[in-house]
Every structure is written in structure tokens, then in C-alpha cells.
XYZ file of C-alpha atoms in Angstrom:
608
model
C -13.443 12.378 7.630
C -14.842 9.842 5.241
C -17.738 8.190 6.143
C -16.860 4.824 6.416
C -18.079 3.151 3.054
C -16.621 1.070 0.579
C -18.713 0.407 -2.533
C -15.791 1.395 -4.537
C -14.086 -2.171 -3.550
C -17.327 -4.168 -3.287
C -20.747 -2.168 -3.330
C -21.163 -3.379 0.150
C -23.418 -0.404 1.718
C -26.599 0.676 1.023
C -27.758 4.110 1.750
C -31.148 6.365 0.856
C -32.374 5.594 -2.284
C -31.786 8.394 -4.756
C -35.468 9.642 -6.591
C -35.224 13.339 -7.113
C -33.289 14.382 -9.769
C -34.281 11.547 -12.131
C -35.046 12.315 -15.902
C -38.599 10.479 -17.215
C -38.072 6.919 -16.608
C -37.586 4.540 -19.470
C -37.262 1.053 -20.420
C -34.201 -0.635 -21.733
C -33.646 -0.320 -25.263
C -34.160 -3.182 -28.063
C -29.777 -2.893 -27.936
C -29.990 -3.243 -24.083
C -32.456 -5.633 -24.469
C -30.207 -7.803 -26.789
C -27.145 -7.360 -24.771
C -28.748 -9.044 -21.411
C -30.412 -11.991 -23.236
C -26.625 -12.654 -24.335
C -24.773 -12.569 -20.952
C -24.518 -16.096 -20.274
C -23.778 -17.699 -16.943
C -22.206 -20.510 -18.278
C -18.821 -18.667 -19.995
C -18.823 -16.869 -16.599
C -18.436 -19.692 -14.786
C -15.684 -21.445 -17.140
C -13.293 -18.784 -15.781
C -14.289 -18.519 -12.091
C -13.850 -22.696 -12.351
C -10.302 -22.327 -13.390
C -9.590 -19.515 -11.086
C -10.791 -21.462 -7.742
C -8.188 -23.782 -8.632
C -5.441 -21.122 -9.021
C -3.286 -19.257 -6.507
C -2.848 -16.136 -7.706
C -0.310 -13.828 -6.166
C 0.953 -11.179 -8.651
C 3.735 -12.451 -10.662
C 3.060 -16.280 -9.727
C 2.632 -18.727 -12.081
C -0.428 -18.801 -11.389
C -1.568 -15.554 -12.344
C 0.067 -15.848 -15.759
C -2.396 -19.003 -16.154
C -5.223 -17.076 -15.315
C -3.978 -14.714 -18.091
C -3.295 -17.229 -21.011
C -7.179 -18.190 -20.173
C -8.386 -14.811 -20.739
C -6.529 -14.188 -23.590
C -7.180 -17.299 -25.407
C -10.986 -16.832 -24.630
C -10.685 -13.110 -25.668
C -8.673 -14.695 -28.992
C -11.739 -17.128 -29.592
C -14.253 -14.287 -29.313
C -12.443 -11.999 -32.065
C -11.490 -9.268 -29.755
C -8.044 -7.515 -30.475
C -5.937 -7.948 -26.854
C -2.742 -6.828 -26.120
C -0.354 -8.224 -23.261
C 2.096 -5.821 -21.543
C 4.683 -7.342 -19.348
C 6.918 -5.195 -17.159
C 8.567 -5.414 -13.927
C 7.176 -4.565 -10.529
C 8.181 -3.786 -7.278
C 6.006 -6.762 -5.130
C 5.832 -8.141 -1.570
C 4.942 -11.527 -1.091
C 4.355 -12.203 2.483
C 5.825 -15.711 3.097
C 5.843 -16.620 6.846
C 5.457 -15.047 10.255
C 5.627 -15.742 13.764
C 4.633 -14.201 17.535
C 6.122 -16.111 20.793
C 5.061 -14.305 24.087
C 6.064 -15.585 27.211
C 7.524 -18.841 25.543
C 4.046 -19.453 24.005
C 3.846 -20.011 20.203
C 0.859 -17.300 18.912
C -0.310 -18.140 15.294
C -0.076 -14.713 13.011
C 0.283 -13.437 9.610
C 2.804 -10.848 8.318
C 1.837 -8.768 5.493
C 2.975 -7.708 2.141
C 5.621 -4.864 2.379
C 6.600 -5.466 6.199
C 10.230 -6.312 7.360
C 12.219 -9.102 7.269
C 13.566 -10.663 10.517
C 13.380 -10.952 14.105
C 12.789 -8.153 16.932
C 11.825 -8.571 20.745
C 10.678 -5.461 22.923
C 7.986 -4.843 25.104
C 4.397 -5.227 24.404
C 2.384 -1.689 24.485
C -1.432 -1.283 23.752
C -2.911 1.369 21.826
C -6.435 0.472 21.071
C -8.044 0.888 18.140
C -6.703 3.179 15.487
C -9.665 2.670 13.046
C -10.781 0.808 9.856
C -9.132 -0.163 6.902
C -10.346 2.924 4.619
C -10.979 5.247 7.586
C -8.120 8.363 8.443
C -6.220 7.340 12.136
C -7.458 8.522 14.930
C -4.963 10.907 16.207
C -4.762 10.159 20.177
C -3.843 6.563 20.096
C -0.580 7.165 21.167
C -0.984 10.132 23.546
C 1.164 9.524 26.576
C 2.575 6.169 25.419
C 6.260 5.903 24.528
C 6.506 2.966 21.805
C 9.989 3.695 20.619
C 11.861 0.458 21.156
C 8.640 -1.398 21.809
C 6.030 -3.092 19.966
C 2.816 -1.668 19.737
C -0.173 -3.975 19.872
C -3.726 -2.403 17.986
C -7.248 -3.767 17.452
C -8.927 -3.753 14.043
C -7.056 -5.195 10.909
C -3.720 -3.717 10.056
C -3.676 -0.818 8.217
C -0.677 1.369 5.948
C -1.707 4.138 8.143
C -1.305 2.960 11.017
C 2.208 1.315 10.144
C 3.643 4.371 8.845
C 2.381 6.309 11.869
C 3.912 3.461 14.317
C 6.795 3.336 12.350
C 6.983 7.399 12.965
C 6.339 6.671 16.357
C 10.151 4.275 16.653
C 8.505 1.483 16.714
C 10.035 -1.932 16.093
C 6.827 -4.247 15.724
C 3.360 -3.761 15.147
C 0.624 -6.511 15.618
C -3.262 -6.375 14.821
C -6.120 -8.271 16.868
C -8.506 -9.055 14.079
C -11.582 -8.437 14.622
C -12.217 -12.355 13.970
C -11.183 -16.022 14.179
C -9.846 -15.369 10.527
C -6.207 -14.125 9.839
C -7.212 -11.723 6.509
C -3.998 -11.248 3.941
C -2.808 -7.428 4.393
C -0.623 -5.211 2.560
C 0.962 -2.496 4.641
C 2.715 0.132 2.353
C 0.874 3.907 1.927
C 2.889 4.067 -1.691
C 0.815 3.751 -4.688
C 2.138 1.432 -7.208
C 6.177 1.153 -7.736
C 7.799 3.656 -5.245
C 9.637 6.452 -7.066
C 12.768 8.654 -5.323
C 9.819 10.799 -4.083
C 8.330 7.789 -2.333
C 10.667 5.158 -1.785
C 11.477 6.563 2.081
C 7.806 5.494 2.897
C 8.969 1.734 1.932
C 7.800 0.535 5.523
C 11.232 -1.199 7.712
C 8.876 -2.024 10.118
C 7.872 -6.087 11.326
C 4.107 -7.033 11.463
C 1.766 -9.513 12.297
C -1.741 -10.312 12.427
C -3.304 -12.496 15.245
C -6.958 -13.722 15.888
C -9.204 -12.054 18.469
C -9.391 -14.722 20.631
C -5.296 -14.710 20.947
C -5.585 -10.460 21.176
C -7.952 -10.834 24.040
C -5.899 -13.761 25.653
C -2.566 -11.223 25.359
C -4.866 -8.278 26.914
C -5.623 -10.448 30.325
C -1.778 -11.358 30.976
C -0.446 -8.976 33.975
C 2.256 -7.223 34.308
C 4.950 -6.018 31.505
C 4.764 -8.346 28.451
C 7.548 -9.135 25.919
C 7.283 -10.812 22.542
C 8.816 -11.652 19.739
C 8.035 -10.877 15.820
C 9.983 -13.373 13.064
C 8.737 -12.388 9.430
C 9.756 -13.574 6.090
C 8.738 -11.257 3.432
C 9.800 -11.822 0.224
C 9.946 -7.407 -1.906
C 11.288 -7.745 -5.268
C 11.033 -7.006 -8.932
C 9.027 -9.381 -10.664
C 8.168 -9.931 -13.975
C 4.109 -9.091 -14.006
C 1.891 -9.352 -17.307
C -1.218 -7.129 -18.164
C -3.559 -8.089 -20.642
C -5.590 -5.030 -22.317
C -8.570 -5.791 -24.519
C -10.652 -3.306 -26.793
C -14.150 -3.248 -28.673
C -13.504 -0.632 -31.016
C -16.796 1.618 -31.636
C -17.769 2.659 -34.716
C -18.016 6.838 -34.930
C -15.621 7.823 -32.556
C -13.321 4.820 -31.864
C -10.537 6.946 -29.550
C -12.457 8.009 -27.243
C -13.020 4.980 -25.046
C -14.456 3.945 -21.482
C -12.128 2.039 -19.370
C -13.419 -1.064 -17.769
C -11.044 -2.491 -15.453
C -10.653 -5.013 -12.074
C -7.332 -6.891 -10.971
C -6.681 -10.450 -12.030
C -4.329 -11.131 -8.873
C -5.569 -12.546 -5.608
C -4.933 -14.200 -2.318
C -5.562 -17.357 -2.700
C -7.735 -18.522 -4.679
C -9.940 -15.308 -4.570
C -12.910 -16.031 -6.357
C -14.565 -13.123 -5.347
C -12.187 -10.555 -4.745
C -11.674 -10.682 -7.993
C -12.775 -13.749 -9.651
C -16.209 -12.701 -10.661
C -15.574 -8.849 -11.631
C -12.736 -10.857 -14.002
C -15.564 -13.182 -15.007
C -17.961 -10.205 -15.587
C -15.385 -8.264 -18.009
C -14.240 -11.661 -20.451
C -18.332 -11.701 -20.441
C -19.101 -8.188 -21.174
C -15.692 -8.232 -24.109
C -17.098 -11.296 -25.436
C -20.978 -10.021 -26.469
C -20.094 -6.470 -27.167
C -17.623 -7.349 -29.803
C -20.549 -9.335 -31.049
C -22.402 -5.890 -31.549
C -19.487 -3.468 -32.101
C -21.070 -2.067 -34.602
C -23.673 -0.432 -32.677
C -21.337 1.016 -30.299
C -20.137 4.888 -31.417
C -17.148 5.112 -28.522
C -14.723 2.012 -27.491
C -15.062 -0.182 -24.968
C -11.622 -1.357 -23.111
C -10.700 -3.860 -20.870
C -7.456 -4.210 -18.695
C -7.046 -7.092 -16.006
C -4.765 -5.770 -13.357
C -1.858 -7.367 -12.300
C 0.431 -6.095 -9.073
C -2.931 -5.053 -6.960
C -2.413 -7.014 -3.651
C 1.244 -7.095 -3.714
C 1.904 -4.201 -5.367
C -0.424 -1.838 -4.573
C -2.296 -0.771 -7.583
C 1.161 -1.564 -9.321
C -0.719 -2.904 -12.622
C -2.878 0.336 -13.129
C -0.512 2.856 -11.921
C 1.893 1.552 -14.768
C -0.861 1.768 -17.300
C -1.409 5.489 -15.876
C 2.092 6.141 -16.762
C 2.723 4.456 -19.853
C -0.284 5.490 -21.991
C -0.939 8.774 -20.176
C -1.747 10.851 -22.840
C -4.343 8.521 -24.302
C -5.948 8.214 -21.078
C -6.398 11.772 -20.896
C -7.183 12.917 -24.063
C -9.752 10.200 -24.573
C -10.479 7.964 -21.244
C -14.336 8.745 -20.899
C -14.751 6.882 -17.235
C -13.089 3.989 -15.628
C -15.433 1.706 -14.552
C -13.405 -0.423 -11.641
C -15.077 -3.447 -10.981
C -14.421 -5.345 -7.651
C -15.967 -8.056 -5.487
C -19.492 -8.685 -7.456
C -21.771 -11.516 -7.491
C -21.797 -12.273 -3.983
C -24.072 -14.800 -2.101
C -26.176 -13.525 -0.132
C -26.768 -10.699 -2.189
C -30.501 -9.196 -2.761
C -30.661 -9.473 -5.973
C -33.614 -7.031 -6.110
C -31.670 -4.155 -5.167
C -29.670 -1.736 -7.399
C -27.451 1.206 -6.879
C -25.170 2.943 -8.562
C -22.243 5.639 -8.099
C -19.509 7.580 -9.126
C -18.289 10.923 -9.533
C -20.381 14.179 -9.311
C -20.134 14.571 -13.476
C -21.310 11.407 -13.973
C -23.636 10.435 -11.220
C -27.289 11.835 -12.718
C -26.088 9.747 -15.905
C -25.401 6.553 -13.549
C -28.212 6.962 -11.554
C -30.895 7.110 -14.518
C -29.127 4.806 -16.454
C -29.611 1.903 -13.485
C -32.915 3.124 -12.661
C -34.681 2.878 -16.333
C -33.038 -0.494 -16.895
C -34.099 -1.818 -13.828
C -37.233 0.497 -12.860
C -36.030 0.680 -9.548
C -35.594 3.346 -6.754
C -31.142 3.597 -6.936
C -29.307 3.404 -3.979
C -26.564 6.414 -4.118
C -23.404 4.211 -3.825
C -21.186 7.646 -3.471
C -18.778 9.054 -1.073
C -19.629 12.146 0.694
C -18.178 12.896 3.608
C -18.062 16.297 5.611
C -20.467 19.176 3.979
C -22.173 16.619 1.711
C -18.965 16.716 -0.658
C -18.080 13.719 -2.486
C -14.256 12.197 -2.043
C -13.126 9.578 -4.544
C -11.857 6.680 -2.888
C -7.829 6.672 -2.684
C -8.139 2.315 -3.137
C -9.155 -0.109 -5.780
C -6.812 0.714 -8.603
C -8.092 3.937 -8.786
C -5.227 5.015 -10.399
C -6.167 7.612 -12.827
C -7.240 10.631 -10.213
C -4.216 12.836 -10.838
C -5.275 12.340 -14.632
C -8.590 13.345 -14.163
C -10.728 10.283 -15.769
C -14.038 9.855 -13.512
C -15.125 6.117 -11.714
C -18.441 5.161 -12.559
C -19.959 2.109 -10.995
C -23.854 0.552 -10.483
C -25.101 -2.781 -10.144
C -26.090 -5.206 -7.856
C -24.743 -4.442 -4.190
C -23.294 -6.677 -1.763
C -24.045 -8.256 1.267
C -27.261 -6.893 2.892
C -25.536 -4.867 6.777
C -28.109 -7.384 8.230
C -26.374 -10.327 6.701
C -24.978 -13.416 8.697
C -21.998 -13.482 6.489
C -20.963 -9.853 6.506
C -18.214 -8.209 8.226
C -18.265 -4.330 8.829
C -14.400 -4.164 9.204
C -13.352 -6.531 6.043
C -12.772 -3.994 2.505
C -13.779 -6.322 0.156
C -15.572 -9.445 -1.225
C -19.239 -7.752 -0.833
C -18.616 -7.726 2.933
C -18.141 -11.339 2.877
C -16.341 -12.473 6.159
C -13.848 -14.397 3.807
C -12.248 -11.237 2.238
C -8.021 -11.872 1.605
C -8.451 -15.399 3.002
C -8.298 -18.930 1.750
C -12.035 -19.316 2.252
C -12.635 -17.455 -0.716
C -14.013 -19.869 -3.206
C -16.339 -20.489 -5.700
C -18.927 -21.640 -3.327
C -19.667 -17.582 -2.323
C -20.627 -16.674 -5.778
C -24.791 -16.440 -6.587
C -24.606 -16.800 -10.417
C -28.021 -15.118 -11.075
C -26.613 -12.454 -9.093
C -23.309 -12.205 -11.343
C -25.882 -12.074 -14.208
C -27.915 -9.803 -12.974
C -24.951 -7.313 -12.204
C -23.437 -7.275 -15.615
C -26.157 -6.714 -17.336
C -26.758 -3.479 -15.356
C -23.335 -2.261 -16.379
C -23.638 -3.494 -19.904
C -26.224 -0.585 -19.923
C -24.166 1.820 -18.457
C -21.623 1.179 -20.708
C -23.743 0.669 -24.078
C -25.213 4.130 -22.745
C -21.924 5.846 -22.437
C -20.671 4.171 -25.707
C -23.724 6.051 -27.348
C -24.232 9.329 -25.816
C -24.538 12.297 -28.080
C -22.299 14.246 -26.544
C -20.104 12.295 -23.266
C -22.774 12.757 -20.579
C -20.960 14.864 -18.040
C -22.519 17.403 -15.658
C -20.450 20.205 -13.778
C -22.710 21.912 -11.596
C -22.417 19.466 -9.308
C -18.693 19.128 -9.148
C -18.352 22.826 -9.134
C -20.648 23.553 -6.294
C -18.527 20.763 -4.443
C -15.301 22.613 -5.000
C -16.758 25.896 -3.541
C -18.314 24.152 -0.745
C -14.875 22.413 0.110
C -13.058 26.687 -0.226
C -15.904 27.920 1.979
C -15.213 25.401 4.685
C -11.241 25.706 4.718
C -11.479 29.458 4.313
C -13.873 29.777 7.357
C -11.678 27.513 9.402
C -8.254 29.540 8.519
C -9.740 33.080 8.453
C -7.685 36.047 8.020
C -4.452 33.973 8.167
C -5.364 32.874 4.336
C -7.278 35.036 1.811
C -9.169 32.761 -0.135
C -12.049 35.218 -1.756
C -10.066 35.179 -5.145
C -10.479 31.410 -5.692
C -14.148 31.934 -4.123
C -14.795 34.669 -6.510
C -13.655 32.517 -9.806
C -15.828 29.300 -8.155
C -19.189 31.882 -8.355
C -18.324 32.578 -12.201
C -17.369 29.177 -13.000
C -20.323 28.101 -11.156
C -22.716 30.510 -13.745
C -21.131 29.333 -16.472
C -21.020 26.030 -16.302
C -24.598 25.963 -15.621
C -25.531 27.360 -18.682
C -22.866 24.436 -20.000
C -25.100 21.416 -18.059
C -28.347 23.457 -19.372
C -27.421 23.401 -22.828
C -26.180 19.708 -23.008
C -28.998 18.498 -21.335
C -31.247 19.961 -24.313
C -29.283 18.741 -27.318
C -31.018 17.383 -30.207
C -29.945 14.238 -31.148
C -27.142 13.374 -33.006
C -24.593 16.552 -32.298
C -21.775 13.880 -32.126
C -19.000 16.658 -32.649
C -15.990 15.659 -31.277
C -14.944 18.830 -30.209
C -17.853 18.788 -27.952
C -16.385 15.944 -26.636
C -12.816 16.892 -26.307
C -14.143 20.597 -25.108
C -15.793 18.011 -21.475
C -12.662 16.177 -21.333
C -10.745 19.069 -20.913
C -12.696 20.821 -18.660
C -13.229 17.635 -16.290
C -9.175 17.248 -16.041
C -8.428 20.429 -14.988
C -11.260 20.787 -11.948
C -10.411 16.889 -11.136
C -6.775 17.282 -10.922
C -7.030 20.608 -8.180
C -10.254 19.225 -6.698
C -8.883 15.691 -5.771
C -5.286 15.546 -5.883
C -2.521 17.011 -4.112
C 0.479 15.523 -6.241
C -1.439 16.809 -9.415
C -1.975 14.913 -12.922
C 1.243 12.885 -13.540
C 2.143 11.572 -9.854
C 0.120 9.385 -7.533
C -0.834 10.589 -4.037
C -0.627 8.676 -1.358
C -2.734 5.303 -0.712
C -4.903 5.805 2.344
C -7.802 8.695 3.422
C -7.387 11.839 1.779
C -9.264 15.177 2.398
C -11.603 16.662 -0.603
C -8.860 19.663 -1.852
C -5.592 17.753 -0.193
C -3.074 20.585 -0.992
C -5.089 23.646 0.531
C -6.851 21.378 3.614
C -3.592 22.018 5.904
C -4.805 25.451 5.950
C -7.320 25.152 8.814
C -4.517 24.317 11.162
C -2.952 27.768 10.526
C -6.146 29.122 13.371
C -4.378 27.122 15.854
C -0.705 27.369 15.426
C 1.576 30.439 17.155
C 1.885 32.845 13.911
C 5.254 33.606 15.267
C 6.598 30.154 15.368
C 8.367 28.800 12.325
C 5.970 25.858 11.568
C 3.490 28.524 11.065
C 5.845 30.199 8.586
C 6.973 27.434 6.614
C 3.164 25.821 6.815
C 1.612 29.311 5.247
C 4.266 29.743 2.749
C 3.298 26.312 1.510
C -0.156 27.180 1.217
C 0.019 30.193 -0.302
C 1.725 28.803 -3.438
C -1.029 25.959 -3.350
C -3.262 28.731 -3.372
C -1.964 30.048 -6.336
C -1.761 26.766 -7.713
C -5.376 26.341 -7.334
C -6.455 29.808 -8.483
C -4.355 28.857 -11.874
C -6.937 25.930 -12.361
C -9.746 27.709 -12.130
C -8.182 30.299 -14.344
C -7.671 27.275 -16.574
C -11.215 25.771 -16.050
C -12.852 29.248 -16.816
C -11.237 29.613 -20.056
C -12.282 25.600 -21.316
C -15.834 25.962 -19.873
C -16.191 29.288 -21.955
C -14.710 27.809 -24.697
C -16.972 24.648 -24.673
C -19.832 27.496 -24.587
C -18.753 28.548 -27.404
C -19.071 25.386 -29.607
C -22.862 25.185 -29.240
């Protein structure tokens, strides 16, 4: 399991600071330099102004406010924008009610739950686990819900509605952890549901209730009935993405990705006000200097994220997929920055295994500071994307990259352990949200850090990706599900490939790591793209590189990790059978890819 972390919404956690492994440290450049005596607090705060006066649920009119502001800005500055409108599938949750006992209980439905009224008897389960976190399986041992409403601490979560659901279930309420009712969406499908994924659409009713309500409903005796009303609102909608790019100079198609949704609850000047700030900022003063940028620079503000679950990026996955991966460098996903409350004299930074060393030097010789590793590792040390925050682009391979300024300090008044967003800010998904949580030296201070990162990427010689890393994860994950299923599946074959690959894509990392300045062949380039997409794709997904898995906790290697049930299963009974039939064609599934990633890592070889 995942340990429970969530930098990739709002760099939140801090953890040991990274120093081995760091190349000579260096000071900014004159360009980097230049770039943060540009970034001006004052343009960043004519756009978080507007937006704490604008509810912004995706689709509302709102929203497309927000976006004629960015694109007239991006207009004024000379950057070329595009707007895309399409339709989405989105859940506005509208109204919802709890009476118990004849006593009125104030609650909150959630985006994507039912419609309507249902009674049935209360039943606790306890505490099925955080928002990001996998369930804990043994809630429900020996309680029947079916007909029944289950009642759970901790915020709702899509898990846990699908699994209730499951369970026959006709309600499901949350205790929050708080006084504060916090805006949920409760759907595991990424983006618009497809005839794959519609049957997960959840026709289940749920609420939200305060603690002190939760605790008052715990001390009742005897059998308890209540009642669930909801009014959810799921329909197409008419949604509108606005893409911007800085072109570069040498090699204009290939292109980082820099990305955070414009839609909010509420007024949600943090989650995502200031990342939406921090991009218009960014477009604005490297179009100044786009002529001493070799790669692009682009920009999308997503639409259909907190009623549509990732809606906005997974339709930009789709429509320009081959662009994406032929040429998408790194997506850097930026979510819940500039907090108050913030210490402003910490850095980290993050991302996947290719790009980490990059991330991590590049924050630690603009900043001279020790890094804080902002990754996800989980079980054996092996790093786990995070399946949230518009991370949309997984199947196709393109690596996150993050670093800045983190959020709220674990010691900090104002932060929250069980809230996903907002820096850890206890008003996460709630109309508290406002401009009054935003430290504007902090916003600053975090932009310029990734202006760096991405003037550094821009620039590279050669896009900075290392393998080893990534490689030795992927065998790690094998070993551990081929010691767990033993002779019941033969994984030496895709061991034996990971030990080559492993050779010679350290002589790959080795050789980029010594090249003389300026290679700049784009072959080189194309020769890391393709190698990253293929180990990504087998390495992180189970659905592969042109569907989306589903939104919650996913295991490192999803399509071969059912394997290490096969140990405790009767080999005679026919879940066995059908379960080890499955896995051997994963297994040859995987063994193609790193068939695939041993011919384009020898074939990258070959170019230098």
C-alpha cells in the first residue's frame, strides 16, 4: 500500500531531505536569474482577485469567466492560445438531506451520487481509510449492509462507494473528520465513462455529516433508521479548455506540459486559484524570452476536474494523443501552491524515477538547499505515480515532474492530515477557501523554482531522463510478485530481460550523463521518448497506453499484482483457473514490453 502522501495534489508532506546523489552544486543562471526578477506578484494577484469572486463549478458560468480572463491576459501578453470546447459528462451536487429519528441532520451529497430518497437501517463500519489510501478490506466482515445504509468515518471516498455499493447497499454517509462539510466526488471512473466503464457510474445515495453529528448518531441505542434525500444534477455540459504555448526556438515540437484545473468549489482560491495564477505568470515572462528557450513550453487550464473527474485532461489525452506521445517531455501538474502558513525556506521536489536526479538538482542549485524528496514510494522502496490530480497521461507514458515550495508544515495549526488538497489547509473543497489563505511571497517564491525546472528542461542537451532507476524499480516490483506466487507463475523470463535491460540502460544513463554540450540531435531525443513509453505503459498501467485505469490506489505493475493471490487460492477451484489464465497472458503482455524496451534502449545506444 501507498504510503499515505499527497504532494502530487498539494506538496503537503515533507520527508528526508535528499543529498546523495546530487551533481556539483550550482547557482542559477544569468537566464534563471532574469526569469525570477520578472515574476511579479502583482499580475498574480489580478487573477486570484477575480477568481475569489467566482464560483466555479465546471461548465458554470463562472468558469467560462475565469477563462475569458486568462485568455484575454494570455492575448495581451502575445502568447498564441487556443480554446477547445467539448461536452462532458459532470455531476453537480445540488442538495442533500439526513433525518434520523425525526431529527433534521445537516449533510452534503457529492458529485456522481444518486438522485432521490431511501430509508433503511443505520449500520457502522468504521473507518475504511483516507482519501488516496487503498480500503481496508475487513470493514464489512460479519455485517450484512444489503438493504441498509452503511455509516463510515473519514471523508467519503470512490472506493469506498463502489465497495458499499458492491456490498447492496442503499446509502452511504461519512463522519468528517471535522466541523467542516468538504465538497466530494464519488465516482472511481476517470474522465467521461466509456461502455467499458459506464457500469461503475455509482446508483448509490450519499451524504456527508460533521463529526460532532457522527458522534451524536454513534451514542443513540438501539436499531437506528434514517433517511437520505439527494439532488444531484449528471449531465453533458458544454466545458471549455484553454491551451497556451511558448514555442522554443531549436526544437519547437517537443514540448513540456504545464498544466492545473481552472474549476473549483466555490470560490477555490487555492485549490486551484494560485497554481492558475502561477501558469498565466510563468506564460506571460517566458514568451517574453522565447527565444532562449530550445523546447516549448505549454499550458492547459483544466476544465471538468471536480465534477468530472479529470474530464478536461483525459479529453486532451484522447484528442491529441499522438502529439503527447511523440513529443510531451513531462507534465508538470500544478495544484494547491502558495499556501499560508507555508515555510517559505523549504524546498522539495518530485516526480518520476527518470526525472527525479534532474528535479532534485535542478531545485537544489537554484535554491542551494538540502531537497525534500516529494515522491511516492510505497512497499520495497518503489515509486507509484499517483492515480489523482489530472494525471491523465500514465497510460501514454509522459512523466510528472513537480518541486517548489511545500505546503503546510504537519505541525501546522491550520493543517488537516485527512483533507487531499489546498497545502493541507483545513479549508480544502469548502467555501472557506479564499483569497485570504494565499502568502504571496510564497506564490513567488514557488514559481520561480519551477520556472527553473522548466527553463532547464526547455534547454537540456539531450531530454534529461535517467532509466536505471526506473528499471531497477520494475525488477524490484517482478521479484516481489514472483516470490509471493512461486511455482504457480514462472516469472524468470521477464526477470531475465529486466537484468539485460538493466546493463544496458546503464551504459544509456552513463553515456548521457557525459555528453558534451550541444548534441541536440533529435533522434536522441525521440530514441528517450520511446523508450520511457514503453517501460511506463507496463510498469504503471493496467489498461495500457490509450485507456485510463481506474481513479483510486493502484499497485506498482497493476496487471501482474493479482498474481500473489494465486499462493492462497485452491488450484483446483475455478477462480484459480480463470485468475492464472489471466495472468499468464499479462505475463506475456509484459514480457512483449520488455522485448520492446530492449530493442529502443539498444537502439538509442546506438545513436551515440
Amino acid at each position: 500500500m501507498l504510503q499515505p502522501y499527497t504532494s502530487m495534489l498539494c506538496a503537503a508532506v515533507l520527508v528526508a531531505p535528499l543529498k546523495s546523489g546530487l551533481a556539483t552544486a550550482q547557482t542559477p543562471s544569468g537566464f534563471e536569474q532574469q526569469l525570477f526578477s520578472e515574476v511579479s506578484a502583482d499580475e498574480m494577484r489580478k487573477l486570484l482577485e477575480l477568481l475569489n469572486t467566482l464560483d466555479r463549478n465546471s461548465g458554470s458560468p463562472g468558469e467560462f469567466e475565469a477563462n475569458a480572463y486568462i485568455k484575454q491576459q494570455l492575448e495581451s501578453y502575445g502568447v498564441p492560445a487556443t480554446s477547445h470546447t467539448f461536452d462532458s459528462y459532470l455531476s453537480w451536487p445540488v442538495a442533500g438531506a439526513l433525518e434520523v429519528g425525526g431529527e433534521a441532520i445537516e449533510a452534503l451529497t457529492v458529485a456522481f451520487g444518486a438522485t432521490g430518497t431511501v430509508e433503511g437501517e443505520l449500520v457502522f463500519v468504521g473507518r475504511p481509510g483516507l482519501v488516496f489510501e487503498s480500503l481496508d478490506p475487513g470493514i464489512y466482515d460479519g455485517k450484512q449492509v444489503r438493504g441498509k445504509i452503511v455509516v463510515a468515518d473519514g471523508m467519503l471516498t470512490p472506493q469506498h462507494a463502489l465497495l458499499a455499493e458492491q456490498q447492496g447497499a442503499l446509502g452511504l454517509i461519512h463522519i468528517n473528520d471535522g466541523e467542516l462539510l468538504h465538497e466530494m466526488i464519488a465516482t472511481t471512473i476517470w474522465g467521461t465513462p466509456t461502455l467499458r466503464s459506464r457500469d461503475r457510474i455509482p446508483g448509490i445515495h450519499m451524504l456527508s455529516i460533521k463529526k460532532s453529528d457522527g458522534e451524536r448518531l454513534k451514542a443513540m441505542r438501539g436499531p437506528l433508521a434514517g433517511k437520505i434525500s439527494t439532488t444531484v444534477e449528471t449531465q453533458w455540459r458544454p466545458i471549455e479548455l484553454v491551451v497556451a504555448e511558448v514555442r522554443g526556438t531549436r526544437n519547437p515540437e517537443k514540448f513540456t506540459l504545464v498544466s492545473g484545473h481552472i474549476d473549483g468549489w466555490h470560490k477555490g482560491v487555492t485549490d486551484n486559484g494560485t497554481a492558475n495564477a502561477t501558469m498565466l505568470e510563468m506564460a506571460r515572462v517566458f514568451q517574453k524570452h522565447r527565444d532562449r528557450l530550445d523546447r516549448s513550453i505549454r499550458f492547459a487550464w483544466w476544465p471538468g476536474h471536480s465534477t468530472g473527474r479529470y474530464s478536461g485532461s483525459q479529453w486532451y489525452a484522447d484528442e491529441h494523443w499522438e502529439e503527447l506521445y511523440y513529443h510531451g517531455i513531462a507534465n508538470m501538474n500544478i495544484d494547491g501552491n502558495g499556501i499560508r502558513g507555508s515555510d517559505i525556506e523549504q524546498v522539495y521536489s518530485g516526480g518520476w524515477p527518470v526525472l527525479q536526479i534532474f528535479g532534485r538538482n535542478a531545485v537544489s542549485d537554484v535554491t542551494g538547499k538540502s531537497v525534500a524528496d516529494g515522491g511516492l514510494r510505497g512497499e520495497g522502496n518503489i515509486y507509484r505515480p499517483f492515480r489523482a490530480g489530472d494525471s491523465s497521461f500514465q497510460g501514454i507514458g509522459m512523466p510528472a515532474i513537480f518541486g517548489g515550495v511545500p505546503g503546510l508544515p504537519a505541525e501546522h495549526p491550520d493543517r488537516r492530515p485527512y483533507v487531499g488538497g489546498s497545502g493541507g489547509g483545513w479549508w480544502w473543497h469548502g467555501p472557506q477557501d479564499t483569497i485570504d489563505k494565499v502568502d504571496m511571497d510564497v506564490l513567488v517564491r514557488d514559481t520561480q523554482i519551477k520556472m527553473a525546472m522548466l527553463a532547464r528542461l526547455s534547454n537540456a542537451p539531450v531530454i534529461p531522463y535517467r532509466f536505471t532507476g526506473l528499471v531497477t524499480d520494475f525488477r524490484s516490483a517482478v521479484e516481489s510478485i514472483h516470490t509471493e506466487a512461486g511455482a504457480h507463475l514462472d516469472l524468470r523470463p521477464c526477470l531475465e530481460r529486466l537484468r539485460r535491460l538493466r546493463s544496458v540502460v546503464r551504459q544509456v544513463d552513463s553515456v548521457l550523463r557525459s555528453l558534451a554540450l550541444p548534441p541536440r540531435d533529435s533522434r536522441i531525443d525521440d530514441g528517450i521518448l520511446r523508450l520511457s513509453r514503453v517501460l511506463h505503459a507496463a510498469l504503471y498501467t493496467e489498461l495500457g497506453p490509450y485507456e485510463q485505469d481506474v481513479a483510486g490506489p493502484l499497485p506498482v505493475l497493476p496487471s501482474l499484482d493479482p498474481a500473489r493471490k494465486l499462493a492462497t487460492m485452491d488450484p483446483a477451484s475455478d477462480e484459480y483457473g480463470f485468475l492464472r489464465a489471466h495472468l499468464v497472458r499479462e505475463r506475456n503482455r509484459i514480457l512483449h514490453a520488455l522485448d520492446e524496451a530492449l530493442e529502443r534502449a539498444d537502439a538509442l545506444r546506438q545513436l551515440f
